[in-house]
Tab-separated table of C-alpha atoms in Angstrom:
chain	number	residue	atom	x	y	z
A	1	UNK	CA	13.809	-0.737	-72.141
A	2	UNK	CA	15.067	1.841	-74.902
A	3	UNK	CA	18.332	2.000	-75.528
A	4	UNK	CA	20.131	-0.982	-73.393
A	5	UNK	CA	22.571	-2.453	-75.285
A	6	UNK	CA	20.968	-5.723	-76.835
A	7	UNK	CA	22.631	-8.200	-74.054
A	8	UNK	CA	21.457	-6.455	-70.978
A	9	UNK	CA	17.825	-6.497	-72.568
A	10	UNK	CA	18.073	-10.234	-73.167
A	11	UNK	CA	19.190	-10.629	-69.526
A	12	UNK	CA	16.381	-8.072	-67.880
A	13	UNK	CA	13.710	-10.574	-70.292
A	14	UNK	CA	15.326	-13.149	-69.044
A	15	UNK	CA	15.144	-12.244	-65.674
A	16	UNK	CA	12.208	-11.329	-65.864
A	17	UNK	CA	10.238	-14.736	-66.711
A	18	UNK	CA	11.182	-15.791	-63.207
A	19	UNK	CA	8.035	-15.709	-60.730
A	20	UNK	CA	7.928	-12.997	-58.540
A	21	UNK	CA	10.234	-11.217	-61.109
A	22	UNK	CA	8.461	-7.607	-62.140
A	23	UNK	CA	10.668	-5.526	-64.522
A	24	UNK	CA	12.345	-3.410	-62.411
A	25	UNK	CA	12.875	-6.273	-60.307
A	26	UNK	CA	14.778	-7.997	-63.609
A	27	UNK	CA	16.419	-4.612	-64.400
A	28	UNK	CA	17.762	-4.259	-60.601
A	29	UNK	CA	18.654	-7.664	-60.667
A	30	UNK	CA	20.679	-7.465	-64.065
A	31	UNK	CA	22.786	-4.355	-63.271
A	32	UNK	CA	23.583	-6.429	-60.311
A	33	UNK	CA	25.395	-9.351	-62.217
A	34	UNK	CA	27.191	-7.081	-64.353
A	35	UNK	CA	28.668	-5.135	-61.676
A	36	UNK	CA	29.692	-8.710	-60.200
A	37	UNK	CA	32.809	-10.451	-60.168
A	38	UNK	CA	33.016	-12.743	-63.462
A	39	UNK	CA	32.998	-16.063	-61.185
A	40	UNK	CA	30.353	-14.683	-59.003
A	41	UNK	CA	28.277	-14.809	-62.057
A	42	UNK	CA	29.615	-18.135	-63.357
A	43	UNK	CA	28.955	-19.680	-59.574
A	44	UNK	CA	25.415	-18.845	-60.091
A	45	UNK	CA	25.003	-20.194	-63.594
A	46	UNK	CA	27.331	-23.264	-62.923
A	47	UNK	CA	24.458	-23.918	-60.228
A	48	UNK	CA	21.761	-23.523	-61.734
A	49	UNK	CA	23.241	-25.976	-64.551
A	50	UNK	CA	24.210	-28.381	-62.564
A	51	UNK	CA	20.750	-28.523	-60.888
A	52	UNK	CA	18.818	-28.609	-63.590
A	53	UNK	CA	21.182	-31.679	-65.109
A	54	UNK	CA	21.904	-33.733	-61.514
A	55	UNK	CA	18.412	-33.424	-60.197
A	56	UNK	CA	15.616	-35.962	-61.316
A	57	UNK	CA	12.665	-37.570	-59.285
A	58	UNK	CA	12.999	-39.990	-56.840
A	59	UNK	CA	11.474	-43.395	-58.097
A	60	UNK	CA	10.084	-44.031	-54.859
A	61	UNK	CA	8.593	-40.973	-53.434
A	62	UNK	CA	8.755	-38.422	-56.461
A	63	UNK	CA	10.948	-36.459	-54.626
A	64	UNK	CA	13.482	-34.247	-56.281
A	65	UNK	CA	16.944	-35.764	-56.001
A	66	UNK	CA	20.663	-36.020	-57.284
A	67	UNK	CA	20.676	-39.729	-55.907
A	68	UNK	CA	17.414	-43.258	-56.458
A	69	UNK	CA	16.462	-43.675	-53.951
A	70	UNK	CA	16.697	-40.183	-52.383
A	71	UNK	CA	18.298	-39.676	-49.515
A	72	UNK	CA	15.138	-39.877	-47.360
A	73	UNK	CA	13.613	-43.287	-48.996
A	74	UNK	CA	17.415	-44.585	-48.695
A	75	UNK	CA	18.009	-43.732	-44.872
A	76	UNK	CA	16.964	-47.153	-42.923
A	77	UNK	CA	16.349	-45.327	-39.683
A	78	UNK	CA	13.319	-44.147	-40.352
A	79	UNK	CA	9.963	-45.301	-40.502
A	80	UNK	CA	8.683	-47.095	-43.274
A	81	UNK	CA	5.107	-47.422	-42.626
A	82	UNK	CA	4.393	-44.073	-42.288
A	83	UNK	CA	3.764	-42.008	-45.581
A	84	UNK	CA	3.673	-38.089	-45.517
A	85	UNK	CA	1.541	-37.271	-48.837
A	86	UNK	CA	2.798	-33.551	-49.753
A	87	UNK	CA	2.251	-31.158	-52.713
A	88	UNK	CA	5.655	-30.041	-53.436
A	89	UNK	CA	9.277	-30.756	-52.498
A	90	UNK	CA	9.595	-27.600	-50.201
A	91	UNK	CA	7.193	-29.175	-48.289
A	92	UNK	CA	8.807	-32.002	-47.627
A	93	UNK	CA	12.015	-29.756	-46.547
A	94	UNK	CA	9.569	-27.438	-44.253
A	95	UNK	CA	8.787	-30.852	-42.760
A	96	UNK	CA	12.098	-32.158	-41.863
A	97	UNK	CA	12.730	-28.447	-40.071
A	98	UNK	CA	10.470	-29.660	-37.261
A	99	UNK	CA	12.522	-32.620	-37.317
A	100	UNK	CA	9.574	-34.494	-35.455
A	101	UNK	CA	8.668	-36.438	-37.936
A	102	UNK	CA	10.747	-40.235	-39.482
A	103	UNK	CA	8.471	-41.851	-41.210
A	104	UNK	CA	8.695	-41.243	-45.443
A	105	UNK	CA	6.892	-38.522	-47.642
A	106	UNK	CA	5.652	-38.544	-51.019
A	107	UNK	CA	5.561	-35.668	-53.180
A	108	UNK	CA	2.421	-34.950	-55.122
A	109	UNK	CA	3.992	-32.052	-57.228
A	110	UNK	CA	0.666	-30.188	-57.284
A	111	UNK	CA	-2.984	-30.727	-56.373
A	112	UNK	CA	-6.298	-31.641	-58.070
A	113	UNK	CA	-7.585	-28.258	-59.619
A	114	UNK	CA	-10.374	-28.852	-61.695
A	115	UNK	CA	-10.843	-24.649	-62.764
A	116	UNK	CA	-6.731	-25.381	-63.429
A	117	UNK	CA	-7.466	-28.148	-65.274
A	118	UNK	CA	-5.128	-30.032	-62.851
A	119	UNK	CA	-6.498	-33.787	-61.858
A	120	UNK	CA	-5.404	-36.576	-60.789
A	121	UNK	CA	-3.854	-37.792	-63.561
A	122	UNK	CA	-1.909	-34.652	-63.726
A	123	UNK	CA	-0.149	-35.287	-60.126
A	124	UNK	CA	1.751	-38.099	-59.272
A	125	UNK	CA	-1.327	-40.070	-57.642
A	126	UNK	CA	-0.659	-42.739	-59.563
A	127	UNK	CA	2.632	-43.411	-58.055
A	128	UNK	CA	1.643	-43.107	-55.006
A	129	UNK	CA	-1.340	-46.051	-55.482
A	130	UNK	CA	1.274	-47.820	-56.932
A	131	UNK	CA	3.714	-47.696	-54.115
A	132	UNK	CA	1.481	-48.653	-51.300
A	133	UNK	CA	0.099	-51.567	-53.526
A	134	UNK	CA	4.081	-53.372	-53.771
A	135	UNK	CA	4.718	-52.185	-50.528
A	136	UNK	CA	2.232	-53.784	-47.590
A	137	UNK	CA	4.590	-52.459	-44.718
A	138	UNK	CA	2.380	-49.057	-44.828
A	139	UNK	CA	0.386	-48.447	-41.935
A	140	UNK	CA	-0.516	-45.109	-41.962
A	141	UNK	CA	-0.825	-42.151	-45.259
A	142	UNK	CA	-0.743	-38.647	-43.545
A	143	UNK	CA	-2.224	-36.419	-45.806
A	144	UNK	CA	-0.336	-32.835	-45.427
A	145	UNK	CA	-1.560	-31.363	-48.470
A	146	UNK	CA	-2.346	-27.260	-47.981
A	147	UNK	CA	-5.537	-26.205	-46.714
A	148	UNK	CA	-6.493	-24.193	-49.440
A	149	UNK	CA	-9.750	-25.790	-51.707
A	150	UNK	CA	-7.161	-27.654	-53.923
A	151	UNK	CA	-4.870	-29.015	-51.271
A	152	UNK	CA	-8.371	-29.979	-49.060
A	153	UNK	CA	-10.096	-31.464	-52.671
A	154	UNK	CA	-6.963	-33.343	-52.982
A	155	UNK	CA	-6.890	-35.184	-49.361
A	156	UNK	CA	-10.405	-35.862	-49.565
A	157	UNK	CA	-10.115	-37.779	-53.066
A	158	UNK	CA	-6.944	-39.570	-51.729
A	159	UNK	CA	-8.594	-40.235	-48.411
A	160	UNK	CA	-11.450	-42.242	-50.181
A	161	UNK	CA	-9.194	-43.797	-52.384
A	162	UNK	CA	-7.480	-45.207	-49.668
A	163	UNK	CA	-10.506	-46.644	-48.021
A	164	UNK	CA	-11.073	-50.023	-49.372
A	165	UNK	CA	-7.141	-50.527	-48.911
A	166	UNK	CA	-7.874	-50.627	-45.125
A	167	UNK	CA	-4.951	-48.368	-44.710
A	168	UNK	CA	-5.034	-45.773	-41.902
A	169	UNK	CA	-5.603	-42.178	-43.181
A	170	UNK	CA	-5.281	-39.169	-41.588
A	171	UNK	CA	-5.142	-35.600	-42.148
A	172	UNK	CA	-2.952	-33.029	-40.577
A	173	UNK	CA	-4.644	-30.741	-38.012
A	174	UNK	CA	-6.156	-27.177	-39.068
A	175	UNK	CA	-3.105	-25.639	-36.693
A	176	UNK	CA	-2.545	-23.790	-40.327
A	177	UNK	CA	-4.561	-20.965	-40.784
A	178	UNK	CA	-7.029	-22.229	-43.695
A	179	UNK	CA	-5.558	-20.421	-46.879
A	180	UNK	CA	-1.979	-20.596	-45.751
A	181	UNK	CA	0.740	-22.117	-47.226
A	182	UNK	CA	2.508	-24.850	-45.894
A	183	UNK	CA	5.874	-23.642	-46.931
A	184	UNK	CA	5.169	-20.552	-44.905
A	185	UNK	CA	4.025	-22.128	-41.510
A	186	UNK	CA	6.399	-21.824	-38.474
A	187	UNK	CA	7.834	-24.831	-36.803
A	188	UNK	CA	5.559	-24.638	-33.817
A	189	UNK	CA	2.475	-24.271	-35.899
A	190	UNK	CA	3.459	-27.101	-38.322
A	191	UNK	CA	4.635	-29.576	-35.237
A	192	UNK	CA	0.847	-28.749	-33.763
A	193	UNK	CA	-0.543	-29.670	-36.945
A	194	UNK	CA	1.255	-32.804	-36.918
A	195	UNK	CA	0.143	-33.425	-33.526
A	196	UNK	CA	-3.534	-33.569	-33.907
A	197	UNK	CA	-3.817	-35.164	-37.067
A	198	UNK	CA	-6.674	-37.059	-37.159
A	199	UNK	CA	-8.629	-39.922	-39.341
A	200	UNK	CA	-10.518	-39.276	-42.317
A	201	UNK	CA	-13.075	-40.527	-44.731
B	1	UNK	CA	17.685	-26.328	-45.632
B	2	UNK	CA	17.964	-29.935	-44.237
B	3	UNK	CA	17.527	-32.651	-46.744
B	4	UNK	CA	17.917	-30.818	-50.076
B	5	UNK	CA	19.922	-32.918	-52.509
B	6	UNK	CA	23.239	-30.687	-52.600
B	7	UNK	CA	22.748	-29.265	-55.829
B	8	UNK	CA	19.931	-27.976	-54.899
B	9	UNK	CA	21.120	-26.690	-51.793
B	10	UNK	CA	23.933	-24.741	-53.867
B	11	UNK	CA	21.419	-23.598	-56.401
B	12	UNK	CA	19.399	-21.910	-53.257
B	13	UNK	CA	22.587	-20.306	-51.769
B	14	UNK	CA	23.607	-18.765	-55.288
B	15	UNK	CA	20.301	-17.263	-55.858
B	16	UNK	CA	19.963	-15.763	-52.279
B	17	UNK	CA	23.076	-13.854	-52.667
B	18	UNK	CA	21.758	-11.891	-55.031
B	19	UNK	CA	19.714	-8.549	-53.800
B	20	UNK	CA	16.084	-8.501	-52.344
B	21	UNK	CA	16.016	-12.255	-52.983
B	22	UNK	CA	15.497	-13.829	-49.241
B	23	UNK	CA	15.869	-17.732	-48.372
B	24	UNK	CA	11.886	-18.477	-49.235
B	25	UNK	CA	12.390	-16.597	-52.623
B	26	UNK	CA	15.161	-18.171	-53.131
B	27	UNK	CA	14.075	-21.581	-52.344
B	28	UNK	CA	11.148	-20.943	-55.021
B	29	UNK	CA	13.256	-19.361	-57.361
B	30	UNK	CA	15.058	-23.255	-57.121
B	31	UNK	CA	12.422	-24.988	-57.339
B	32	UNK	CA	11.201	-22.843	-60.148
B	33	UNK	CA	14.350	-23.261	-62.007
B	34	UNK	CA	13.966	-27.219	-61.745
B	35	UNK	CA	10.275	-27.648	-62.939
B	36	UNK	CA	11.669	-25.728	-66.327
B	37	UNK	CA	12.551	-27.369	-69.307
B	38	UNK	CA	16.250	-27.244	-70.067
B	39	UNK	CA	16.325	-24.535	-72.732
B	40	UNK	CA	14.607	-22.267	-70.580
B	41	UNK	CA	17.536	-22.506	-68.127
B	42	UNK	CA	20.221	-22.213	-70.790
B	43	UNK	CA	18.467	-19.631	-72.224
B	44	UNK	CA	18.756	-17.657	-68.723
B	45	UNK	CA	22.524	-18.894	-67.717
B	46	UNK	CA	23.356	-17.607	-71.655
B	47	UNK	CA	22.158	-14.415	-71.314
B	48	UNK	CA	23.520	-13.961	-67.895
B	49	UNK	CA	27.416	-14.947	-69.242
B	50	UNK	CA	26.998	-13.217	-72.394
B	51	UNK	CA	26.372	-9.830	-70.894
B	52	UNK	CA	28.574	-10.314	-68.318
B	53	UNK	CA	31.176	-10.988	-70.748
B	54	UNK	CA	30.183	-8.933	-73.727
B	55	UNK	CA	29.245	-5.574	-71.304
B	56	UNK	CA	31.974	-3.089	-69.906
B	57	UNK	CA	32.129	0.634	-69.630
B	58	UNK	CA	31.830	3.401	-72.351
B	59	UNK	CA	34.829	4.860	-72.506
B	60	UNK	CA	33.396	8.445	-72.670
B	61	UNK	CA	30.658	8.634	-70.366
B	62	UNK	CA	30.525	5.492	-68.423
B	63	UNK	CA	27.620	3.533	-68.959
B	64	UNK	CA	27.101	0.115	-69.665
B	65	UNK	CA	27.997	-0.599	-73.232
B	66	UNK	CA	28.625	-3.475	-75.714
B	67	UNK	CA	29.735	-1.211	-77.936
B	68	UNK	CA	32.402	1.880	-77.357
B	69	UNK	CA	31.912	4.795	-77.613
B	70	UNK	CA	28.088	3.395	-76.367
B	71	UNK	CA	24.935	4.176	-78.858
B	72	UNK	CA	24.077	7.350	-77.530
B	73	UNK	CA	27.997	8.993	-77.507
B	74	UNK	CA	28.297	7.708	-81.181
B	75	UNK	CA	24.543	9.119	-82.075
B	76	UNK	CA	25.492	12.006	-84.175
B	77	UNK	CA	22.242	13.414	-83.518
B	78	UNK	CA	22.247	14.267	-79.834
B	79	UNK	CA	23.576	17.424	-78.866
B	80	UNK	CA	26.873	16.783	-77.424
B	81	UNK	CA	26.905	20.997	-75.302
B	82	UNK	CA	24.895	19.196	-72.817
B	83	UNK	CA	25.961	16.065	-70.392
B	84	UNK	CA	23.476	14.842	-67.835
B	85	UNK	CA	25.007	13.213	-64.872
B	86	UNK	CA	23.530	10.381	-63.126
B	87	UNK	CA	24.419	7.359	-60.477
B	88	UNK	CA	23.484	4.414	-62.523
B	89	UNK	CA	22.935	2.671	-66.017
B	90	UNK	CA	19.140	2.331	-64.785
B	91	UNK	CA	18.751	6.039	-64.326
B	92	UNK	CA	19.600	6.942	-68.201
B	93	UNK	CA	17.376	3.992	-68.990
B	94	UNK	CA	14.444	6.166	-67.116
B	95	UNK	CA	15.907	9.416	-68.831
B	96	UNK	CA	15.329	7.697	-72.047
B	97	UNK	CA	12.204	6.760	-71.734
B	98	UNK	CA	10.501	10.556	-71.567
B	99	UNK	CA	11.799	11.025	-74.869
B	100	UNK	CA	12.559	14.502	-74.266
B	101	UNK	CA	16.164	14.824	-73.667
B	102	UNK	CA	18.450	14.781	-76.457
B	103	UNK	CA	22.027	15.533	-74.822
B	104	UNK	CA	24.760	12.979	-73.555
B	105	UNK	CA	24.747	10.980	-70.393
B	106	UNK	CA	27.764	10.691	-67.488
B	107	UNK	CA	27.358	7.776	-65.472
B	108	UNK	CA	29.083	7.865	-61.951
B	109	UNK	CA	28.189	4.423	-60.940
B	110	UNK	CA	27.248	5.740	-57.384
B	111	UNK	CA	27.106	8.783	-55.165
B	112	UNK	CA	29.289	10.288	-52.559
B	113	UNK	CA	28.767	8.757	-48.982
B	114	UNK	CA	31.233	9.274	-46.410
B	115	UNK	CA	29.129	6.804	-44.114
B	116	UNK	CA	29.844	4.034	-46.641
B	117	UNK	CA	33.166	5.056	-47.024
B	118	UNK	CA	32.194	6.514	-50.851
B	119	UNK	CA	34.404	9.045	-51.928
B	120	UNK	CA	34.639	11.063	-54.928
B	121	UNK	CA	37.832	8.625	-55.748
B	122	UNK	CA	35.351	5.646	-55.588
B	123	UNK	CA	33.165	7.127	-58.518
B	124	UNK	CA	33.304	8.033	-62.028
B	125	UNK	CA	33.769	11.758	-61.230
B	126	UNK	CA	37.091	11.989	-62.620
B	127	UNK	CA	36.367	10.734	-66.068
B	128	UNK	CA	33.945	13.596	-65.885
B	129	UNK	CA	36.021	16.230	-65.246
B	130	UNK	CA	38.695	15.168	-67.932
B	131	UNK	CA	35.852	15.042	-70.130
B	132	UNK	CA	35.303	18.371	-69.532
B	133	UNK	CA	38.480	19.365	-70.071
B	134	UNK	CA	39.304	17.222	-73.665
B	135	UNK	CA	35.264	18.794	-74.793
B	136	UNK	CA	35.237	22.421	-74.524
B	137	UNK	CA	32.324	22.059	-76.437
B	138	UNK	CA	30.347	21.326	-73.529
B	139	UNK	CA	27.673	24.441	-72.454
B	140	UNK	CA	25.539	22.747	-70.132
B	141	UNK	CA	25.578	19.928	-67.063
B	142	UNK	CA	22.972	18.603	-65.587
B	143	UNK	CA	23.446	17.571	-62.085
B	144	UNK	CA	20.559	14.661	-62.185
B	145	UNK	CA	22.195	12.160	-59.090
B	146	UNK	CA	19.037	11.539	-56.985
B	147	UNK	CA	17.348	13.775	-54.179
B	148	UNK	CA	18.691	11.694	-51.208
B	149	UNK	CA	21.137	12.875	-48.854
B	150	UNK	CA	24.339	11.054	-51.367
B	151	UNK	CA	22.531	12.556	-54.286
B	152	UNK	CA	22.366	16.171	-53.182
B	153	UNK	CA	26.308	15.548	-51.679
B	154	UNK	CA	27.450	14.479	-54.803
B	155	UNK	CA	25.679	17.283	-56.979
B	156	UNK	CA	26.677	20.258	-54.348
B	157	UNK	CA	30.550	18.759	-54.498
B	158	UNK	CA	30.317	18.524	-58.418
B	159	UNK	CA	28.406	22.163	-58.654
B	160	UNK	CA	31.680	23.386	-56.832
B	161	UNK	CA	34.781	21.860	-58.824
B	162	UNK	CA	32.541	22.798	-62.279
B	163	UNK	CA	32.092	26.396	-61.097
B	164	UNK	CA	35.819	27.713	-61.765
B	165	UNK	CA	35.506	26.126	-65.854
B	166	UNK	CA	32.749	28.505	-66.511
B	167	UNK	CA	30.166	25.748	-67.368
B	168	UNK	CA	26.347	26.208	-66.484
B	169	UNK	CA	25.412	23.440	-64.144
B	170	UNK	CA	21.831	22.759	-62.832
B	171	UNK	CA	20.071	20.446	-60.998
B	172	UNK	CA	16.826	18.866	-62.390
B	173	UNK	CA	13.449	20.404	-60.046
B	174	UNK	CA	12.302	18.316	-57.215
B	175	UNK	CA	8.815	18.701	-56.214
B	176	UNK	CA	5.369	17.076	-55.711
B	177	UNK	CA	5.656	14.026	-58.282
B	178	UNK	CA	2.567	14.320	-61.115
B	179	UNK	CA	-0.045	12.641	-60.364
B	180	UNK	CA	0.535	12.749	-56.295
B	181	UNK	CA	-1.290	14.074	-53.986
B	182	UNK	CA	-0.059	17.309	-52.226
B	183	UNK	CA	-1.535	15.705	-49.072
B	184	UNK	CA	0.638	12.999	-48.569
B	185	UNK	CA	4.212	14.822	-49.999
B	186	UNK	CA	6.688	14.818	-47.266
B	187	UNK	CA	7.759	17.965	-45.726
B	188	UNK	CA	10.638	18.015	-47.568
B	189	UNK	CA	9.546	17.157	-50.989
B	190	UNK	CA	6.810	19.964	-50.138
B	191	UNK	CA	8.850	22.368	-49.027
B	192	UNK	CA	11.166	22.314	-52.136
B	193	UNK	CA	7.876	22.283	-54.345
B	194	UNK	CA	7.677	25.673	-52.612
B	195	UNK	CA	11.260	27.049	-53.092
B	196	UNK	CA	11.442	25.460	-56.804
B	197	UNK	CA	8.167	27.385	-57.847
B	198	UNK	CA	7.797	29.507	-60.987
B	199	UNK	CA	5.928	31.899	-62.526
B	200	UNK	CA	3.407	30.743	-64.579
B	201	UNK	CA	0.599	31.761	-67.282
């Protein structure tokens, strides 16, 4: 990093705290921006402002939104007794590509990982429990958590949760390849697994 | 991207203009972005306006500066008889790092391509050559633009206008990289390992 001139080695450390981000990566990425237009530069920062300030959780699903309820838990033509339990908000937005699916999600925002230190207190389980206790329209909780250890560790403790509630549980097919993302599936694969979801616990 | 609250939508769009960053990265770039406290993100929109704003162009030899002339053309220590000429800010950043050379840089901020419509109008040549001209202390240039087919273009059309003014020029070795294996070098890369060799011992 010798001899940038202070500002472009604040931006290149900058950058480079973003995942993904090595440090050639940042370095490409800065030399970039400065050979930008000055409002192509403010466009980006103006957005990624604004994000950060507009967007907040949904108080219904945990969803991230600029509007409570989100747009999802606010649309009336779709199906309230069906909940969609995800990990993360892209997965809710990799669901709604297949556009098979109306009923309502709700968004974990990670999975139990005890060698993470991550459990259920840690997620937004609690929420959830919460939810489908003031709301007795719910018929059915879809687990669609990944099928990696944490995402399967995570469905199973939900699923016997659930249990005594008498609500129908089921878990989306293994049409993912086991230690695949979610986010990553195509929209075949991902309507299949919706398809032959099945009971559990 | 159906469903995404619009500033998020807007965030994803800004970061996936930027190079190498596709629509997934971009998405978790986002979603990144919005699980970090708000500092963080200051911290990174700061740095990104502050060296867009506070950067420009040395005014002797073209690199990316905060100050003018930049901290190498003001470093009374390097020897100003020798300029070594690359494409970008990044490449005197590498330069720099071997510690070696102690001369001056000239940035072109590109290479000639006629197939992208790059001329030697649409780089930094000319501030070179008036260099040249104001300096006659100048002995030596070093023709370091990269060994691709712009790279070599660029040096052969720069070894030609410096010839008439009398000034050494060279062009830094090409050859089998240390540490590689002469087993998987290209035919080219071989074959000017071959033509570059030297006596040794």
């Amino acid at each position: 990093m010798a001899r940038y001139a202070s500002s472009i080695s604040r931006l290149i450390a900058e950058l480079g705290k973003l995942p993904g981000i090595g440090s050639k990566s940042a370095q490409r990425l800065a030399f970039h921006l400065l050979a930008q237009p000055e409002e192509q530069v403010y466009a980006l920062t103006d957005a990624m402002v604004d994000a950060r300030r507009s967007i907040r959780l949904c108080s219904v699903c945990c969803n991230l939104t600029d509007q409570d309820p989100c747009a999802i838990c606010s649309d009336t033509g779709r199906d309230a007794s069906i909940i969609c339990v995800v990990e993360n908000p892209r997965d809710v937005a990799a669901m709604e590509r297949i556009h098979d699916y109306k009923g309502l999600y709700h968004v974990l925002h990670g999975a139990i990982s005890p060698v993470q230190g991550i459990g259920p207190d840690q997620i937004r389980l609690r929420e959830l429990l919460k939810r489908l206790q003031q709301q007795d329209h719910v018929q059915e909780v879809i687990l669609a958590t990944n099928p990696t250890v944490e995402g399967e560790a995570t469905a199973l403790y939900l699923a016997r949760m659930l249990k005594p509630a008498g609500i129908l549980t089921t878990r989306i097919a293994h049409g993912i390849p086991m230690g695949g993302d979610l986010e990553y599936a195509d929209e075949v694969t991902l309507s299949k697994a919706m398809e032959g979801r099945r009971e559990i616990g």
